[in-house]
Tab-separated table of C-alpha atoms and ligand atoms in Angstrom:
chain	number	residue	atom	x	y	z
A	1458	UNK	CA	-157.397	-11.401	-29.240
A	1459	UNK	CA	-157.620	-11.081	-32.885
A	1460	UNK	CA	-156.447	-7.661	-35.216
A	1461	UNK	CA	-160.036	-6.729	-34.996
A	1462	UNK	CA	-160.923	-6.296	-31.005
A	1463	UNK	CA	-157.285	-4.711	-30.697
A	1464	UNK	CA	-158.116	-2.399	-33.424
A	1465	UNK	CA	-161.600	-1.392	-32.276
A	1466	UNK	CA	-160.019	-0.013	-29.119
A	1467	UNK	CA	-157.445	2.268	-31.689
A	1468	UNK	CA	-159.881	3.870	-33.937
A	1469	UNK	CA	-158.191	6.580	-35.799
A	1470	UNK	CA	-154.347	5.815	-33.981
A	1471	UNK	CA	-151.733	6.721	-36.371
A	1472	UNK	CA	-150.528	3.475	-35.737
A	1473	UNK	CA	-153.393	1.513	-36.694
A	1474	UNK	CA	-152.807	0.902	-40.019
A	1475	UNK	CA	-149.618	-0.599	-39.458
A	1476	UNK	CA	-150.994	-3.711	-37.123
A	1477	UNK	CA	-149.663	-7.175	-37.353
A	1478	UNK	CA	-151.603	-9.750	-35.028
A	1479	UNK	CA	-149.841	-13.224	-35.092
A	1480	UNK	CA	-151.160	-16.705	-33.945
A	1481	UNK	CA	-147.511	-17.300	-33.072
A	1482	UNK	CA	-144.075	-16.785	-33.916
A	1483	UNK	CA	-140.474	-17.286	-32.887
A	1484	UNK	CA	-140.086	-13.735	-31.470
A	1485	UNK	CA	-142.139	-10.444	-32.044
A	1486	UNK	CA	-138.835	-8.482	-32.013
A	1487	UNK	CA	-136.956	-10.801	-34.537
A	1488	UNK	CA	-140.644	-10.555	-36.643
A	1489	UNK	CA	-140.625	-7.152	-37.037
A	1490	UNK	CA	-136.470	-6.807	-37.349
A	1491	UNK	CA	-137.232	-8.547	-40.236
A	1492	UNK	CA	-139.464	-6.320	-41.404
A	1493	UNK	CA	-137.958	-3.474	-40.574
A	1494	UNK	CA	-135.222	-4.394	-42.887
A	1495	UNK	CA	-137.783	-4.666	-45.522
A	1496	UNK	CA	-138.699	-1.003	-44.833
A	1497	UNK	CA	-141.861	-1.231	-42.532
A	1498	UNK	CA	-142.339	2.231	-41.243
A	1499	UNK	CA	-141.997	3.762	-38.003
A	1500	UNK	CA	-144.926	2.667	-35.739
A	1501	UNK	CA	-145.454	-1.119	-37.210
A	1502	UNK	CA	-146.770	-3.099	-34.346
A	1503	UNK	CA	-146.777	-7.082	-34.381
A	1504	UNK	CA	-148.672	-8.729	-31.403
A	1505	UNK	CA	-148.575	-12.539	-31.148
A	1506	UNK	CA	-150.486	-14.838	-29.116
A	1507	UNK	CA	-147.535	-17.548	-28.646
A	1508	UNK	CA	-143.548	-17.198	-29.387
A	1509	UNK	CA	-141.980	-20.142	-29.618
A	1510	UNK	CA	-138.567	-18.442	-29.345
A	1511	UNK	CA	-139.019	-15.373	-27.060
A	1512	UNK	CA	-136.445	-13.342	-26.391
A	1513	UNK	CA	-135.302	-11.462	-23.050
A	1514	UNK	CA	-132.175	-9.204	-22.057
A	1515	UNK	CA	-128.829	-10.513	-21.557
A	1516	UNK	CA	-129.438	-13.931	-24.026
A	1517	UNK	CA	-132.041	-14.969	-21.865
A	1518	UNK	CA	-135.107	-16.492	-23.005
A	1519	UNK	CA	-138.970	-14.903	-22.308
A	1520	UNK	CA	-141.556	-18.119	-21.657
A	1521	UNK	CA	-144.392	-16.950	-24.034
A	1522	UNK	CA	-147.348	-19.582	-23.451
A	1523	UNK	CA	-150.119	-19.611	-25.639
A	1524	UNK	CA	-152.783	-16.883	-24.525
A	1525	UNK	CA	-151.531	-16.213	-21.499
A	1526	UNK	CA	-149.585	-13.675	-22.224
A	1527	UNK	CA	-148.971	-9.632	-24.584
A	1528	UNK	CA	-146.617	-9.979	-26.489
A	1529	UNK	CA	-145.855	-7.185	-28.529
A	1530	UNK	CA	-142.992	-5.244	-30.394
A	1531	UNK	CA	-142.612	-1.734	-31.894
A	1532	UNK	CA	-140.805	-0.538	-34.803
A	1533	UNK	CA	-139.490	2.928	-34.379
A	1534	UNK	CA	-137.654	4.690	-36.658
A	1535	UNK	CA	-135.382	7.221	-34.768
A	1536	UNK	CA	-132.442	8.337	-33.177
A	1537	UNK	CA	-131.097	5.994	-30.796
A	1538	UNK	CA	-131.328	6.700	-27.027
A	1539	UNK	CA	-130.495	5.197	-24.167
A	1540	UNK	CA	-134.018	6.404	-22.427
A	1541	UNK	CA	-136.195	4.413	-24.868
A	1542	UNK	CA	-136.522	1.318	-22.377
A	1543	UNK	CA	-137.030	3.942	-19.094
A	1544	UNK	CA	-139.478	5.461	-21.499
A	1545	UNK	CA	-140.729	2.171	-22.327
A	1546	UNK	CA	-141.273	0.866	-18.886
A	1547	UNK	CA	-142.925	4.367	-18.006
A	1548	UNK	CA	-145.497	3.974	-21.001
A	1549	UNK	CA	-146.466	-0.043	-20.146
A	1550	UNK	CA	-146.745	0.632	-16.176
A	1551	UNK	CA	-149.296	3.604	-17.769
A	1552	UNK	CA	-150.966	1.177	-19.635
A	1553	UNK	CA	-151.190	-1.511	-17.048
A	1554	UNK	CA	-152.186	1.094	-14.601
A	1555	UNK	CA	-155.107	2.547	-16.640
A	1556	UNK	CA	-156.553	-1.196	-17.857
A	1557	UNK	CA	-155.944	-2.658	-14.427
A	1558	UNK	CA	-155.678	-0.587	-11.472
A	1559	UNK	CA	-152.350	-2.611	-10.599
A	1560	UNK	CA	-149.226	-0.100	-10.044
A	1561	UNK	CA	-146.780	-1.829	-10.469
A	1562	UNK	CA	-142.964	-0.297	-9.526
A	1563	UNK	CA	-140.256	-0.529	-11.948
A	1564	UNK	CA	-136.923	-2.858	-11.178
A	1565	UNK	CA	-134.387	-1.209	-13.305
A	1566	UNK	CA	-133.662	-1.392	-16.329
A	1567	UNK	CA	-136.525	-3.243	-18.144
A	1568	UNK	CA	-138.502	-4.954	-15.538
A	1569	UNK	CA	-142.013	-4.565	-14.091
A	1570	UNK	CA	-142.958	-5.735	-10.791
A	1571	UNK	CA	-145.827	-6.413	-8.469
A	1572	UNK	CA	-145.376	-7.909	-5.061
A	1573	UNK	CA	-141.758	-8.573	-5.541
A	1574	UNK	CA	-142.158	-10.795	-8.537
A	1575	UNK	CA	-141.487	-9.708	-12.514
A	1576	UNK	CA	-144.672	-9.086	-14.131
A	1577	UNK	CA	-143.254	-7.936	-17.421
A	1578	UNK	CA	-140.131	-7.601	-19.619
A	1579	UNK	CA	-139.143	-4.570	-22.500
A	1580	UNK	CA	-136.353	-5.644	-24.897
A	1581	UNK	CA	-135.107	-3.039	-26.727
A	1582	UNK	CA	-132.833	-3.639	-29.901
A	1583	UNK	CA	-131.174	-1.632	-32.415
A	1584	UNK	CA	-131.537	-2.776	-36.116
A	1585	UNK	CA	-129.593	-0.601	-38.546
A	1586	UNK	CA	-131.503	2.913	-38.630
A	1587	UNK	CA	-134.929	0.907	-36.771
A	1588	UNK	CA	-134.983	0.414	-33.041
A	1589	UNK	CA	-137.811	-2.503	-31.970
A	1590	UNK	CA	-139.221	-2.291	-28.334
A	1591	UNK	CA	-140.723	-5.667	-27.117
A	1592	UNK	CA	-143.178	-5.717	-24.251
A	1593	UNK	CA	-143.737	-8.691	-23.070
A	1594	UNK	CA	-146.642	-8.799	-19.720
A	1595	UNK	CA	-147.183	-12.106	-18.087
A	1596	UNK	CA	-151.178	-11.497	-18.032
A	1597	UNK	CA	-152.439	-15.255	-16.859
A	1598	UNK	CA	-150.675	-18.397	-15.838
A	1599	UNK	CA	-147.404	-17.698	-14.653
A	1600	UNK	CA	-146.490	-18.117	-10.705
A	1601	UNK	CA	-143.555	-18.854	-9.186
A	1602	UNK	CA	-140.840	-17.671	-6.715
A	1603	UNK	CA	-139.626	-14.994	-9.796
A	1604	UNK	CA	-142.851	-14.217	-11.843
A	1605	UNK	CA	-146.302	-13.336	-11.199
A	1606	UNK	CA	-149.029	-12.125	-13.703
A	1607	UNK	CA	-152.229	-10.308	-13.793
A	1608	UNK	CA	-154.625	-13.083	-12.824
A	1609	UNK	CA	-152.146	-14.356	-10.407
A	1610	UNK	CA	-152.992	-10.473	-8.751
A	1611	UNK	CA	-156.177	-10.171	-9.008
A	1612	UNK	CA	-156.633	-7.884	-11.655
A	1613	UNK	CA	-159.553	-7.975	-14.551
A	1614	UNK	CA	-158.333	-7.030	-18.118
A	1615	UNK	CA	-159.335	-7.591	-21.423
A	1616	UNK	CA	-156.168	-8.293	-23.982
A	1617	UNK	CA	-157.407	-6.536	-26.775
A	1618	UNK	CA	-157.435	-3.657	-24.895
A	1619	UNK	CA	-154.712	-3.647	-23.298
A	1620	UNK	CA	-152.601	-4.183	-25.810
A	1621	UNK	CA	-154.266	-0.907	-27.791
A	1622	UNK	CA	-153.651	1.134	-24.380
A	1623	UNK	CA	-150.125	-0.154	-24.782
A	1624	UNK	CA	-149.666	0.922	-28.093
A	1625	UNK	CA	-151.335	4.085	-27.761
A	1626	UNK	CA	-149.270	5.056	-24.787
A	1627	UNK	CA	-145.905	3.904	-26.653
A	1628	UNK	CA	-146.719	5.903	-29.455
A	1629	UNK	CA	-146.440	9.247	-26.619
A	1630	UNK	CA	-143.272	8.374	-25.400
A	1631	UNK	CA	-141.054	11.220	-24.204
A	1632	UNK	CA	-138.281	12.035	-22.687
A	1633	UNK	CA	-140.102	14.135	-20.299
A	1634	UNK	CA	-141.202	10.843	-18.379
A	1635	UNK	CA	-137.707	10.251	-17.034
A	1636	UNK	CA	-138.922	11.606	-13.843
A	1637	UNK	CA	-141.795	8.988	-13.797
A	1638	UNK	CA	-139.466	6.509	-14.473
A	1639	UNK	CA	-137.711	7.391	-10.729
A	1640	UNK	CA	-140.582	7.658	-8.837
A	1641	UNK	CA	-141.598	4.429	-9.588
A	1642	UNK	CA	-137.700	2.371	-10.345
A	1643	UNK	CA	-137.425	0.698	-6.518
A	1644	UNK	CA	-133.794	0.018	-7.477
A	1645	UNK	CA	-132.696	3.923	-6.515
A	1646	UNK	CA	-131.702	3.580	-2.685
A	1647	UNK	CA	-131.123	0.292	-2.509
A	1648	UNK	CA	-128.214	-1.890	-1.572
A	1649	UNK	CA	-127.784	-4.396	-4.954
A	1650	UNK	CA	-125.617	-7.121	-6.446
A	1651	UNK	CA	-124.076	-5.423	-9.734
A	1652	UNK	CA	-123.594	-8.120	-12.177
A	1653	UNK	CA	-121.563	-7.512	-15.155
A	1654	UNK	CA	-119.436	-9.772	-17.321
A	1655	UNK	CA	-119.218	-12.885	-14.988
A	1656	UNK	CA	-118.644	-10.387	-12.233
A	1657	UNK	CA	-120.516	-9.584	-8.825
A	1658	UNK	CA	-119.771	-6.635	-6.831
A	1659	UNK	CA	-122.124	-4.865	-4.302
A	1660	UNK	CA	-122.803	-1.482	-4.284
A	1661	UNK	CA	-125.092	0.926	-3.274
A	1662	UNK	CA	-127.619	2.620	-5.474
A	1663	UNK	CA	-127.656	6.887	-4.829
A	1664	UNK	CA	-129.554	8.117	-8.277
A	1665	UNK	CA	-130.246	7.140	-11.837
A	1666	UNK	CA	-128.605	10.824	-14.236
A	1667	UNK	CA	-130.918	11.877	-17.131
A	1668	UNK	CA	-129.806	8.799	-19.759
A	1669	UNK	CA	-131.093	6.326	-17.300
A	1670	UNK	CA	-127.814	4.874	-16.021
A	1671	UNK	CA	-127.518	4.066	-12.371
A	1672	UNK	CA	-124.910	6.277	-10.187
A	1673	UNK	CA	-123.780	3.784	-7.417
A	1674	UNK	CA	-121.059	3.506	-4.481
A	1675	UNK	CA	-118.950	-0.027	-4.554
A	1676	UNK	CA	-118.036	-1.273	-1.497
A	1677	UNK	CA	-114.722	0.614	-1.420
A	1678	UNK	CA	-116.447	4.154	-1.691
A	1679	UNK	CA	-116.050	4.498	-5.511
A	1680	UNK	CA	-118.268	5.891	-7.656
A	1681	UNK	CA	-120.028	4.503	-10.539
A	1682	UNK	CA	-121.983	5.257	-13.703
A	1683	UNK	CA	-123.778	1.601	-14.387
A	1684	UNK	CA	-125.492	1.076	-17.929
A	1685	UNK	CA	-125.920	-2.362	-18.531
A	1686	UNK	CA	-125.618	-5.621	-16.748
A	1687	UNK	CA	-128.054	-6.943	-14.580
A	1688	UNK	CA	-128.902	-5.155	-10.926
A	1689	UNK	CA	-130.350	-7.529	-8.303
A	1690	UNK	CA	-132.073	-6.077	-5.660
A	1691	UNK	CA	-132.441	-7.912	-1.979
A	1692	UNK	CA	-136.021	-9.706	-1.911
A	1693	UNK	CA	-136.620	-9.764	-5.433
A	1694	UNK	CA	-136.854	-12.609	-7.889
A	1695	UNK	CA	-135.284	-15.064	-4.926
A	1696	UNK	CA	-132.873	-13.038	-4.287
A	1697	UNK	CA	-132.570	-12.471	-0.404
B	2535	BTN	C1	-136.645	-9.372	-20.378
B	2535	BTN	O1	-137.402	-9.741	-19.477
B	2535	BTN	O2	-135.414	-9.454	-20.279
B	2535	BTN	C2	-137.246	-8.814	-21.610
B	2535	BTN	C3	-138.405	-9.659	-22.105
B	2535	BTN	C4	-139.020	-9.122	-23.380
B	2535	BTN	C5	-140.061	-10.041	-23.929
B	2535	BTN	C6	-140.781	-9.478	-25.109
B	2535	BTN	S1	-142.164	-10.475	-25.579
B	2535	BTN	C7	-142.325	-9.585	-27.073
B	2535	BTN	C8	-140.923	-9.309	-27.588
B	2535	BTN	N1	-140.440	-10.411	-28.383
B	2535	BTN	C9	-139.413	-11.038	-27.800
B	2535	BTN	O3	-138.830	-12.040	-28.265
B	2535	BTN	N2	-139.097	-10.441	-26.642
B	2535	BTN	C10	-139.954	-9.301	-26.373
């Protein structure tokens, strides 16, 4: 994958001119914060074949081996909202969908997942008046008890254009998809861990509201509005 075959599949894309393609860095996200502090504009892209330092949600660390994986990040230059990862996770389970045939379901918040296992991560992070989205899809390589990827399932995809279809379809992200986002999000209905702060509590998952938090019943019948924190659902990643 080189700056070339991704940008022969985005021929005229607004975001085009703003491409960064990286034989590796630490992170893509800390890349482009960087960046973004130097004033990169809304809709600067940086792709990397390797990070050496990649980054996931809650502190944790994203293995990013060398071609095996997309790892890409976003600048945009908006409001914050607390629907930019749904919207995220909408536009790469588009983009996966189109380049692959796979369909993979969404585990909320940030997660995409085939067969029970995590086939990619979206960090999103605020950086003064810049907000970076980072995509990260496990394409080869990866298979274990948490994490699958596309070879693993079967699928044939090119990188180059994948990543463009990922691009393109980030670049049409709206609010609109929210309903997308819970057709596909297998965490609505479920029974769940809720961990938060060194906490575990179960509860039960009745609907995600318009901003993309979780509305859940704890154990005692009281309701809650979740928004961050991690949300393990029974089967998945090991969890049983
Ligand atoms: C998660 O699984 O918690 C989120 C993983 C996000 C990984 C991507 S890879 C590209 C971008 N750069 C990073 O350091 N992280 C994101």
């Amino acid at each position: 994958m080189t700056k070339e075959t991704v940008l022969s599949h985005l021929q005229g894309h607004p975001w085009a001119e703003h491409l960064i393609v990286l034989a590796t860095v630490g992170s893509t996200n800390q890349y482009l914060k960087e960046l973004a502090a130097a004033g990169a504009p809304h809709g600067t892209v940086v792709i990397a074949d390797h990070q050496s330092a990649g980054r996931g949600r809650l502190g944790r660390s994203f293995l990013s081996p060398k071609g095996q994986g997309l790892y890409l990040s976003v600048l945009l230059r908006q409001k914050p909202d607390l629907r930019l990862t749904p919207m995220a996770a909408v536009a790469v389970r588009r983009a996966i969908l189109q380049e692959t045939g796979l369909a993979p379901q969404i585990k909320w918040i940030n997660d995409l997942v085939c067969g029970g296992k995590k086939l990619c991560g979206i960090l999103t992070e605020l950086c003064g008046d810049a907000i970076i989205v980072g995509i990260g899809i496990n394409c080869s390589g990866i298979a274990h008890e948490a994490a699958t990827s596309l070879e693993v399932l079967g699928a044939a995809f090119d990188r180059s254009r994948l990543a463009a279809q990922v691009i393109d379809q980030l670049s049409q992200m709206s609010p609109a998809q929210m309903q997308e986002y819970k057709t596909h999000c297998l965490t609505i209905g479920q029974d769940v861990q809720l961990h938060q702060n060194g906490t575990m509590r179960l509860a039960h998952v009745d609907d995600m509201d318009e901003e993309g938090a979780l509305l859940v019943t704890l154990e005692d019948g009281t309701k809650e509005r979740i928004f961050s924190g991690e949300v393990s659902v029974r089967g998945m990643y090991g969890y049983v």
